[in-house]
């Protein structure tokens, strides 16, 4: 049974805080185990990868050893051929839309000359090599491959490397097809902390990358946290969540399906309904129970709804906005008669799905926007995955003698105030001595 | 004596790789100690802050306890009054230029309707509350306060909180003045891992923030790594570095001063000169030795230059570009006759200082660009601090019935391929059942 809250309840504030603060995941303490794996891969490279893959994925790479980690182009072609053409068509449709959307995220460079004649600006360039972690088994989602790989390629990443565990040797054909469609350059059948370590530090078989993205279990998350700094990483994803704000115009069956779409991901997922309409709340709860019975992933979705679901009654939609900003949900659906003004008021959410005909699942697959979004209230400070995650900004500065004369004295003052004599000298020497030859060609 | 390399040396590649791979910092293993501090602050809040501040900063907060952590507006006013007016003027000049530069980084929102009529887009909003860590003692740089605080305020951060240790009760007046000038809203005299924990989890005295930025020692860095996820953090900064590419037109004294400006930061700092001109290399080395003798921070700068400095002879400037991209330096100076084409070729650098009259120290203080830049080769995947670090992007999606009809079938196909029945149902229910009332007002 989901939690039921009502803002008119005097204890509402505390009960809502408890809902927000409730731990949905047991914090597995895998840190020490992961450190040992990372150190092993750093020290022993391919040999460690082969041994760990045999141990954790029950995959014997045979005489070829680490060379067999690479998924061959023949295997990829065979996988694509094995897929249902309808699935390939849908993936291609999704890829094209994701690509079109993300092209709009390509940032512009800035170059300008200020009033003093100082040339300033910055320039965006792609990360050279990126690694994409893809979970194996039931969590191997081809749509996630597209969502991670396409923005990297739009950014201009020249070398995109995918790692995916192949438990017992098995790889999902549609996952390989998605990688192929989105331009992944290399695929290795290796997973877990050992795959993250290989991407960060490199082995003879897997050259290191500069940035690692993609979801994974507690081991993968811990490994990403450990290698952060050596390489860039994306966010550490927590269990998924949806918050739906609905009024009396919402369709109970649709809302129930949306709540369950979130719940079916994971028993730790969270689905919350906030509504101004008590009758809708009751109808949705009834519909959830009815739909659960015919759901393939009934057990997972049922546990999530029972343990983490919530139905919150509010008096006004403005109250709902205030609560939604506190939740800072990964996904926020606005299933109300007039959703646009409500969307404008929201400050913290990973993605907003506006209106009755925009179920979150559309965003998961084919809208074009990214489905990798900040979880666990991190939409307060972070964004969904995008092109900028695969680019970096270099600032540019150019002074001539006049500009240095204009800026220099203040720099010398501050350097001296900070006790940095060589800083001051590097400016003052140039203010007093004769200039060397420099061409002043326009850039 | 700095390392001397020459690309014509058959062993160059290995020697250059050794230079790149050399550890400049002893990795202090403070993880366990920091975890204990963070847990202490989470569990005991203000009481832990008071006890830890007394222990680490030798600061007895007296009867007022945690209430005395807040630096009062009277103290700030007194600090500003105690500063040399010339310093305040230089800081104000710097602040204005930093603000003007960073205003150009404010990102634009996107709203568009695609060919199918799907409304898509994204919107940037500021982080609500940010924390700025400022080191105490000799590393308390007022310029760093500006560089961290001004972009936050330009982004629109409503609540900007500064924490700074006050060893023995002492705070640098110019640091408080810089905070005041850049619009910091709250200042607390607390430092170390305990300050980071307070910012992340909150105490009765210090309300929690959403993002923590700013440099710090190994304890601060470890604490940031631990709280990452609960809040956002900026990069984990390593020791600073400069790479200077110079040709025969460069002035040896100027280059020597620039190398030493980097070296004086820290014995672990690194200054590298790459030049096509052997005579310049020799002259620079001589000038470094001569300038060292009169430098206030001679010992620090001398140790850095001796232990981590390098002079690399190359045959062509294009070779220099290739090496610079491998170094991916925090600061890259181009002290050559024709620097603009060289700047265009560089792919990886935190900031590029173009031409003889652009010493890096100008960028440290008054150019307007940010001096918080990616260290330790992380310019391969990350950017200097900027306005985007204090903002986050929310994606927006809106379909009507026709758009859902166009996109829905592919979404259902993919949801079914991924075994996510509720996802498929949340779309298919809307394709088959009658629509609820929804206004279609323009957004």
Tab-separated table of C-alpha atoms in Angstrom, chain A residues 23 31 35 42 86-87 90-91 93-94 97 100-101 104-106 110-114 116 118 120-128 138 140-144 146 174 209-211 224-236 249-251 253-255 257-258 260-262 264-265 290-292 294-297 333 335-341 343-370 373-374 376-389 391-401 404 406-427 429-431 433-443, chain B residues 23 31 35 42 86-87 90-91 93-94 97 100-101 104-106 110-114 116 118 120-128 138 140-144 146 174 209-211 224-236 249-251 253-255 257-258 260-262 264-265 290-292 294-297 333 335-341 343-370 373-374 376-389 391-401 404 406-427 429-431 433-443:
chain	number	residue	atom	x	y	z
A	23	UNK	CA	16.310	5.413	1.835
A	31	UNK	CA	34.070	0.006	-1.709
A	35	UNK	CA	39.212	-0.885	-4.860
A	42	UNK	CA	45.775	-1.287	-13.009
A	86	UNK	CA	10.416	-3.903	-36.741
A	87	UNK	CA	12.673	-3.389	-33.709
A	90	UNK	CA	11.941	1.617	-34.237
A	91	UNK	CA	15.521	1.960	-32.984
A	93	UNK	CA	13.496	6.142	-35.766
A	94	UNK	CA	14.526	6.813	-32.150
A	97	UNK	CA	15.076	11.873	-33.333
A	100	UNK	CA	18.163	15.859	-34.197
A	101	UNK	CA	17.342	16.943	-30.640
A	104	UNK	CA	20.511	21.699	-30.913
A	105	UNK	CA	22.626	21.354	-27.792
A	106	UNK	CA	25.904	21.960	-29.637
A	110	UNK	CA	32.639	33.042	-28.006
A	111	UNK	CA	35.293	35.440	-29.280
A	112	UNK	CA	35.105	39.102	-28.480
A	113	UNK	CA	37.258	42.155	-27.953
A	114	UNK	CA	36.409	44.324	-24.962
A	116	UNK	CA	40.249	47.962	-23.728
A	118	UNK	CA	41.603	42.655	-24.795
A	120	UNK	CA	38.676	37.159	-24.883
A	121	UNK	CA	36.599	34.101	-25.502
A	122	UNK	CA	36.253	30.395	-25.219
A	123	UNK	CA	36.052	27.438	-27.486
A	124	UNK	CA	34.297	24.087	-27.113
A	125	UNK	CA	35.979	20.881	-28.282
A	126	UNK	CA	34.916	17.263	-27.947
A	127	UNK	CA	36.389	14.766	-25.542
A	128	UNK	CA	38.649	12.578	-27.645
A	138	UNK	CA	17.751	-7.800	-17.691
A	140	UNK	CA	20.487	-4.240	-20.935
A	141	UNK	CA	18.341	-1.638	-22.599
A	142	UNK	CA	19.040	-0.815	-26.247
A	143	UNK	CA	17.329	2.547	-25.736
A	144	UNK	CA	19.954	3.442	-23.110
A	146	UNK	CA	21.203	5.215	-27.970
A	174	UNK	CA	19.332	-5.479	-29.869
A	209	UNK	CA	39.288	6.824	-22.496
A	210	UNK	CA	38.854	10.328	-21.102
A	211	UNK	CA	35.275	10.099	-19.893
A	224	UNK	CA	33.241	5.280	-11.299
A	225	UNK	CA	33.558	7.201	-8.050
A	226	UNK	CA	37.082	5.822	-7.554
A	227	UNK	CA	38.353	6.640	-11.049
A	228	UNK	CA	36.723	10.105	-11.038
A	229	UNK	CA	39.521	12.617	-11.545
A	230	UNK	CA	41.655	10.283	-13.629
A	231	UNK	CA	38.778	10.401	-16.099
A	232	UNK	CA	35.511	12.299	-16.153
A	233	UNK	CA	32.322	10.500	-15.188
A	234	UNK	CA	28.639	11.236	-15.554
A	235	UNK	CA	26.354	11.234	-12.568
A	236	UNK	CA	26.032	8.256	-10.240
A	249	UNK	CA	-9.284	16.050	-15.880
A	250	UNK	CA	-6.721	13.239	-15.726
A	251	UNK	CA	-7.601	9.725	-16.847
A	253	UNK	CA	-6.086	4.408	-16.150
A	254	UNK	CA	-3.448	6.476	-17.898
A	255	UNK	CA	-2.029	7.793	-14.631
A	257	UNK	CA	-0.099	2.997	-16.190
A	258	UNK	CA	2.432	5.822	-15.879
A	260	UNK	CA	3.534	1.477	-12.940
A	261	UNK	CA	5.852	2.238	-15.856
A	262	UNK	CA	8.186	3.786	-13.326
A	264	UNK	CA	8.379	-1.776	-13.096
A	265	UNK	CA	12.008	-0.632	-13.468
A	290	UNK	CA	-6.191	-3.767	-11.557
A	291	UNK	CA	-3.347	-3.180	-14.004
A	292	UNK	CA	-0.752	-4.804	-11.766
A	294	UNK	CA	-1.760	-8.296	-15.890
A	295	UNK	CA	1.737	-6.834	-15.836
A	296	UNK	CA	4.672	-9.068	-16.871
A	297	UNK	CA	6.838	-7.426	-14.210
A	333	UNK	CA	4.351	14.609	-15.528
A	335	UNK	CA	-1.549	15.680	-16.280
A	336	UNK	CA	-3.763	18.696	-15.834
A	337	UNK	CA	-6.180	20.692	-17.978
A	338	UNK	CA	-3.849	23.648	-18.400
A	339	UNK	CA	-0.316	22.317	-17.987
A	340	UNK	CA	1.775	25.072	-19.614
A	341	UNK	CA	1.567	27.655	-16.811
A	343	UNK	CA	5.439	23.883	-16.323
A	344	UNK	CA	6.676	27.457	-16.239
A	345	UNK	CA	6.528	27.547	-12.444
A	346	UNK	CA	8.577	24.396	-11.814
A	347	UNK	CA	12.187	25.057	-10.855
A	348	UNK	CA	13.657	21.629	-10.166
A	349	UNK	CA	13.022	18.561	-12.336
A	350	UNK	CA	15.078	16.418	-14.676
A	351	UNK	CA	12.421	16.439	-17.381
A	352	UNK	CA	8.860	17.737	-17.548
A	353	UNK	CA	6.215	15.863	-19.542
A	354	UNK	CA	3.537	18.372	-20.344
A	355	UNK	CA	-0.116	17.425	-20.681
A	356	UNK	CA	-2.252	14.316	-20.792
A	357	UNK	CA	-0.803	12.967	-24.027
A	358	UNK	CA	2.827	13.005	-22.931
A	359	UNK	CA	3.517	9.862	-20.930
A	360	UNK	CA	7.043	9.613	-19.652
A	361	UNK	CA	7.585	6.458	-21.740
A	362	UNK	CA	7.517	8.590	-24.897
A	363	UNK	CA	10.548	10.421	-23.530
A	364	UNK	CA	12.211	7.123	-22.695
A	365	UNK	CA	12.294	6.104	-26.322
A	366	UNK	CA	11.387	8.334	-29.187
A	367	UNK	CA	10.811	11.969	-28.267
A	368	UNK	CA	14.444	12.808	-28.919
A	369	UNK	CA	15.238	14.264	-25.505
A	370	UNK	CA	17.564	12.244	-23.303
A	373	UNK	CA	18.233	12.158	-16.068
A	374	UNK	CA	19.238	13.160	-12.556
A	376	UNK	CA	17.489	11.047	-6.088
A	377	UNK	CA	16.773	14.793	-5.938
A	378	UNK	CA	19.945	15.636	-7.863
A	379	UNK	CA	17.900	17.665	-10.360
A	380	UNK	CA	18.499	20.402	-7.767
A	381	UNK	CA	22.051	20.683	-9.116
A	382	UNK	CA	22.500	18.547	-12.202
A	383	UNK	CA	21.112	18.013	-15.675
A	384	UNK	CA	20.208	15.150	-17.904
A	385	UNK	CA	22.911	13.711	-20.131
A	386	UNK	CA	23.632	15.820	-23.166
A	387	UNK	CA	26.163	16.925	-25.710
A	388	UNK	CA	27.976	19.156	-23.188
A	389	UNK	CA	28.886	16.064	-21.172
A	391	UNK	CA	32.735	18.453	-24.615
A	392	UNK	CA	34.982	20.806	-22.709
A	393	UNK	CA	35.613	24.516	-22.883
A	394	UNK	CA	39.028	26.123	-23.337
A	395	UNK	CA	39.263	29.809	-22.516
A	396	UNK	CA	41.317	32.129	-24.693
A	397	UNK	CA	42.940	35.399	-23.762
A	398	UNK	CA	45.142	37.780	-25.710
A	399	UNK	CA	46.617	41.091	-24.663
A	400	UNK	CA	48.892	43.375	-26.598
A	401	UNK	CA	51.199	45.903	-24.920
A	404	UNK	CA	48.680	44.741	-20.579
A	406	UNK	CA	45.693	48.800	-18.828
A	407	UNK	CA	45.168	45.568	-16.882
A	408	UNK	CA	48.632	45.053	-15.454
A	409	UNK	CA	48.701	47.415	-12.476
A	410	UNK	CA	45.594	45.892	-10.853
A	411	UNK	CA	47.039	42.407	-11.395
A	412	UNK	CA	50.310	43.443	-9.752
A	413	UNK	CA	48.400	44.944	-6.804
A	414	UNK	CA	46.434	41.738	-6.248
A	415	UNK	CA	49.462	39.474	-6.727
A	416	UNK	CA	51.356	41.463	-4.124
A	417	UNK	CA	48.388	41.403	-1.757
A	418	UNK	CA	48.391	37.617	-2.090
A	419	UNK	CA	52.144	37.412	-1.511
A	420	UNK	CA	52.800	35.971	-4.966
A	421	UNK	CA	55.922	37.817	-6.039
A	422	UNK	CA	56.578	35.895	-9.247
A	423	UNK	CA	53.028	36.548	-10.388
A	424	UNK	CA	53.589	40.269	-9.886
A	425	UNK	CA	56.958	40.090	-11.603
A	426	UNK	CA	55.640	38.238	-14.658
A	427	UNK	CA	53.369	41.222	-15.280
A	429	UNK	CA	58.608	42.887	-16.252
A	430	UNK	CA	56.452	43.195	-19.355
A	431	UNK	CA	55.284	46.660	-18.325
A	433	UNK	CA	60.949	46.134	-20.686
A	434	UNK	CA	61.046	46.392	-24.438
A	435	UNK	CA	58.664	44.232	-26.412
A	436	UNK	CA	59.892	41.313	-28.517
A	437	UNK	CA	58.709	41.037	-32.096
A	438	UNK	CA	55.160	39.750	-32.402
A	439	UNK	CA	52.996	39.691	-35.467
A	440	UNK	CA	49.624	41.282	-34.942
A	441	UNK	CA	47.803	39.319	-37.609
A	442	UNK	CA	44.063	39.051	-37.089
A	443	UNK	CA	43.020	35.708	-35.664
B	23	UNK	CA	53.196	11.635	-9.419
B	31	UNK	CA	39.682	8.633	3.509
B	35	UNK	CA	34.524	9.519	6.666
B	42	UNK	CA	25.787	14.190	10.055
B	86	UNK	CA	44.179	50.263	-3.470
B	87	UNK	CA	43.537	46.537	-2.925
B	90	UNK	CA	41.863	46.306	-7.728
B	91	UNK	CA	39.445	43.673	-6.419
B	93	UNK	CA	38.096	46.138	-11.048
B	94	UNK	CA	38.639	42.371	-11.197
B	97	UNK	CA	35.596	42.187	-15.447
B	100	UNK	CA	31.138	40.915	-17.606
B	101	UNK	CA	32.956	37.860	-18.964
B	104	UNK	CA	28.386	35.871	-21.779
B	105	UNK	CA	28.251	32.294	-20.524
B	106	UNK	CA	24.580	32.495	-19.575
B	110	UNK	CA	15.481	26.068	-26.415
B	111	UNK	CA	11.816	25.656	-27.339
B	112	UNK	CA	10.839	24.285	-30.697
B	113	UNK	CA	8.123	22.333	-32.450
B	114	UNK	CA	9.265	19.578	-34.783
B	116	UNK	CA	5.299	16.196	-36.307
B	118	UNK	CA	5.899	17.646	-30.962
B	120	UNK	CA	10.418	20.024	-27.379
B	121	UNK	CA	13.033	22.025	-25.590
B	122	UNK	CA	14.932	22.644	-22.440
B	123	UNK	CA	15.264	25.352	-19.882
B	124	UNK	CA	18.201	26.389	-17.689
B	125	UNK	CA	17.626	27.385	-14.061
B	126	UNK	CA	20.094	28.262	-11.309
B	127	UNK	CA	21.014	26.019	-8.437
B	128	UNK	CA	19.157	27.412	-5.433
B	138	UNK	CA	48.561	31.101	3.169
B	140	UNK	CA	43.490	32.162	1.266
B	141	UNK	CA	43.373	34.000	-2.029
B	142	UNK	CA	40.821	36.793	-2.407
B	143	UNK	CA	41.041	36.359	-6.182
B	144	UNK	CA	39.786	32.776	-5.800
B	146	UNK	CA	35.868	36.243	-6.787
B	174	UNK	CA	40.855	40.819	1.935
B	209	UNK	CA	23.321	23.691	-0.061
B	210	UNK	CA	22.881	21.928	-3.396
B	211	UNK	CA	26.375	22.344	-4.826
B	224	UNK	CA	33.834	16.477	-1.500
B	225	UNK	CA	34.281	13.062	-3.092
B	226	UNK	CA	32.262	11.469	-0.268
B	227	UNK	CA	29.331	13.900	-0.409
B	228	UNK	CA	29.244	13.876	-4.233
B	229	UNK	CA	25.769	12.684	-5.209
B	230	UNK	CA	24.070	14.123	-2.145
B	231	UNK	CA	25.190	17.488	-3.534
B	232	UNK	CA	26.978	18.486	-6.698
B	233	UNK	CA	30.687	19.291	-6.531
B	234	UNK	CA	33.131	20.964	-8.872
B	235	UNK	CA	36.295	19.228	-9.943
B	236	UNK	CA	38.821	17.884	-7.443
B	249	UNK	CA	61.145	35.713	-30.357
B	250	UNK	CA	60.314	35.073	-26.703
B	251	UNK	CA	61.939	37.135	-23.955
B	253	UNK	CA	63.204	36.949	-18.529
B	254	UNK	CA	59.486	37.035	-19.162
B	255	UNK	CA	59.309	33.270	-19.704
B	257	UNK	CA	59.008	34.843	-14.541
B	258	UNK	CA	55.995	32.984	-15.913
B	260	UNK	CA	58.235	30.776	-11.574
B	261	UNK	CA	54.754	32.296	-11.177
B	262	UNK	CA	53.423	28.789	-11.520
B	264	UNK	CA	55.624	29.598	-6.474
B	265	UNK	CA	52.117	28.233	-5.847
B	290	UNK	CA	68.725	34.536	-11.309
B	291	UNK	CA	65.088	35.444	-10.534
B	292	UNK	CA	64.707	32.726	-7.918
B	294	UNK	CA	65.075	37.497	-5.221
B	295	UNK	CA	61.716	35.746	-4.951
B	296	UNK	CA	59.852	35.922	-1.611
B	297	UNK	CA	58.667	32.342	-2.130
B	333	UNK	CA	51.055	30.145	-22.903
B	335	UNK	CA	54.966	32.989	-26.523
B	336	UNK	CA	55.694	32.896	-30.231
B	337	UNK	CA	55.833	35.390	-33.088
B	338	UNK	CA	52.591	34.214	-34.661
B	339	UNK	CA	50.502	32.679	-31.878
B	340	UNK	CA	46.989	32.747	-33.362
B	341	UNK	CA	47.368	29.806	-35.787
B	343	UNK	CA	46.057	28.549	-30.654
B	344	UNK	CA	43.662	27.255	-33.293
B	345	UNK	CA	45.468	23.915	-33.462
B	346	UNK	CA	45.413	23.147	-29.727
B	347	UNK	CA	42.712	20.691	-28.698
B	348	UNK	CA	43.246	20.174	-24.967
B	349	UNK	CA	44.019	22.968	-22.508
B	350	UNK	CA	42.197	24.663	-19.653
B	351	UNK	CA	43.072	28.153	-20.861
B	352	UNK	CA	45.282	29.490	-23.629
B	353	UNK	CA	47.251	32.703	-23.140
B	354	UNK	CA	47.999	34.008	-26.589
B	355	UNK	CA	51.136	35.986	-27.409
B	356	UNK	CA	54.040	37.569	-25.592
B	357	UNK	CA	51.976	40.132	-23.709
B	358	UNK	CA	49.573	37.678	-22.099
B	359	UNK	CA	51.213	36.243	-19.001
B	360	UNK	CA	49.094	33.713	-17.197
B	361	UNK	CA	48.996	35.981	-14.120
B	362	UNK	CA	46.757	38.404	-16.019
B	363	UNK	CA	44.222	35.599	-16.295
B	364	UNK	CA	44.633	34.832	-12.618
B	365	UNK	CA	43.343	38.217	-11.622
B	366	UNK	CA	41.843	40.719	-13.992
B	367	UNK	CA	41.241	39.397	-17.515
B	368	UNK	CA	37.717	38.342	-16.617
B	369	UNK	CA	38.033	34.689	-17.582
B	370	UNK	CA	38.009	32.182	-14.747
B	373	UNK	CA	40.791	25.476	-14.414
B	374	UNK	CA	41.165	21.731	-14.886
B	376	UNK	CA	46.348	17.099	-13.835
B	377	UNK	CA	45.472	16.500	-17.500
B	378	UNK	CA	41.735	16.761	-16.802
B	379	UNK	CA	41.399	19.418	-19.516
B	380	UNK	CA	40.975	16.314	-21.692
B	381	UNK	CA	37.442	16.011	-20.331
B	382	UNK	CA	36.558	19.019	-18.209
B	383	UNK	CA	36.298	22.782	-18.329
B	384	UNK	CA	37.169	25.705	-16.153
B	385	UNK	CA	34.600	26.868	-13.647
B	386	UNK	CA	31.800	28.865	-15.181
B	387	UNK	CA	28.188	29.873	-15.002
B	388	UNK	CA	26.979	26.457	-16.169
B	389	UNK	CA	28.435	24.904	-13.023
B	391	UNK	CA	22.861	25.929	-13.396
B	392	UNK	CA	20.979	22.855	-14.491
B	393	UNK	CA	18.894	22.013	-17.507
B	394	UNK	CA	15.325	20.702	-17.387
B	395	UNK	CA	14.015	19.140	-20.566
B	396	UNK	CA	10.449	19.784	-21.701
B	397	UNK	CA	8.257	17.632	-23.886
B	398	UNK	CA	4.669	18.009	-25.010
B	399	UNK	CA	2.627	15.813	-27.294
B	400	UNK	CA	-0.993	16.155	-28.295
B	401	UNK	CA	-3.093	13.220	-29.529
B	404	UNK	CA	1.345	10.611	-29.645
B	406	UNK	CA	2.873	9.450	-34.636
B	407	UNK	CA	5.480	8.568	-32.006
B	408	UNK	CA	3.601	5.990	-29.975
B	409	UNK	CA	3.920	2.832	-32.090
B	410	UNK	CA	7.742	2.961	-32.145
B	411	UNK	CA	7.769	3.554	-28.374
B	412	UNK	CA	5.490	0.559	-27.835
B	413	UNK	CA	7.718	-1.591	-30.050
B	414	UNK	CA	10.839	-0.666	-28.086
B	415	UNK	CA	9.152	-1.011	-24.693
B	416	UNK	CA	8.013	-4.491	-25.635
B	417	UNK	CA	11.470	-5.385	-26.938
B	418	UNK	CA	12.861	-4.342	-23.565
B	419	UNK	CA	10.228	-6.332	-21.686
B	420	UNK	CA	8.729	-3.244	-20.076
B	421	UNK	CA	5.002	-3.934	-20.296
B	422	UNK	CA	3.822	-0.949	-18.256
B	423	UNK	CA	5.845	1.382	-20.445
B	424	UNK	CA	4.121	-0.031	-23.505
B	425	UNK	CA	0.735	0.177	-21.808
B	426	UNK	CA	1.161	3.789	-20.738
B	427	UNK	CA	1.463	4.674	-24.417
B	429	UNK	CA	-3.813	3.079	-23.525
B	430	UNK	CA	-3.643	6.662	-24.771
B	431	UNK	CA	-3.651	5.519	-28.395
B	433	UNK	CA	-8.994	5.466	-25.359
B	434	UNK	CA	-10.868	8.696	-25.490
B	435	UNK	CA	-8.992	11.860	-24.609
B	436	UNK	CA	-9.697	13.843	-21.456
B	437	UNK	CA	-10.263	17.571	-21.717
B	438	UNK	CA	-7.046	19.521	-22.161
B	439	UNK	CA	-6.671	23.155	-23.059
B	440	UNK	CA	-4.383	23.750	-26.009
B	441	UNK	CA	-3.344	27.261	-25.066
B	442	UNK	CA	-0.026	28.382	-26.482
B	443	UNK	CA	2.826	28.180	-23.974
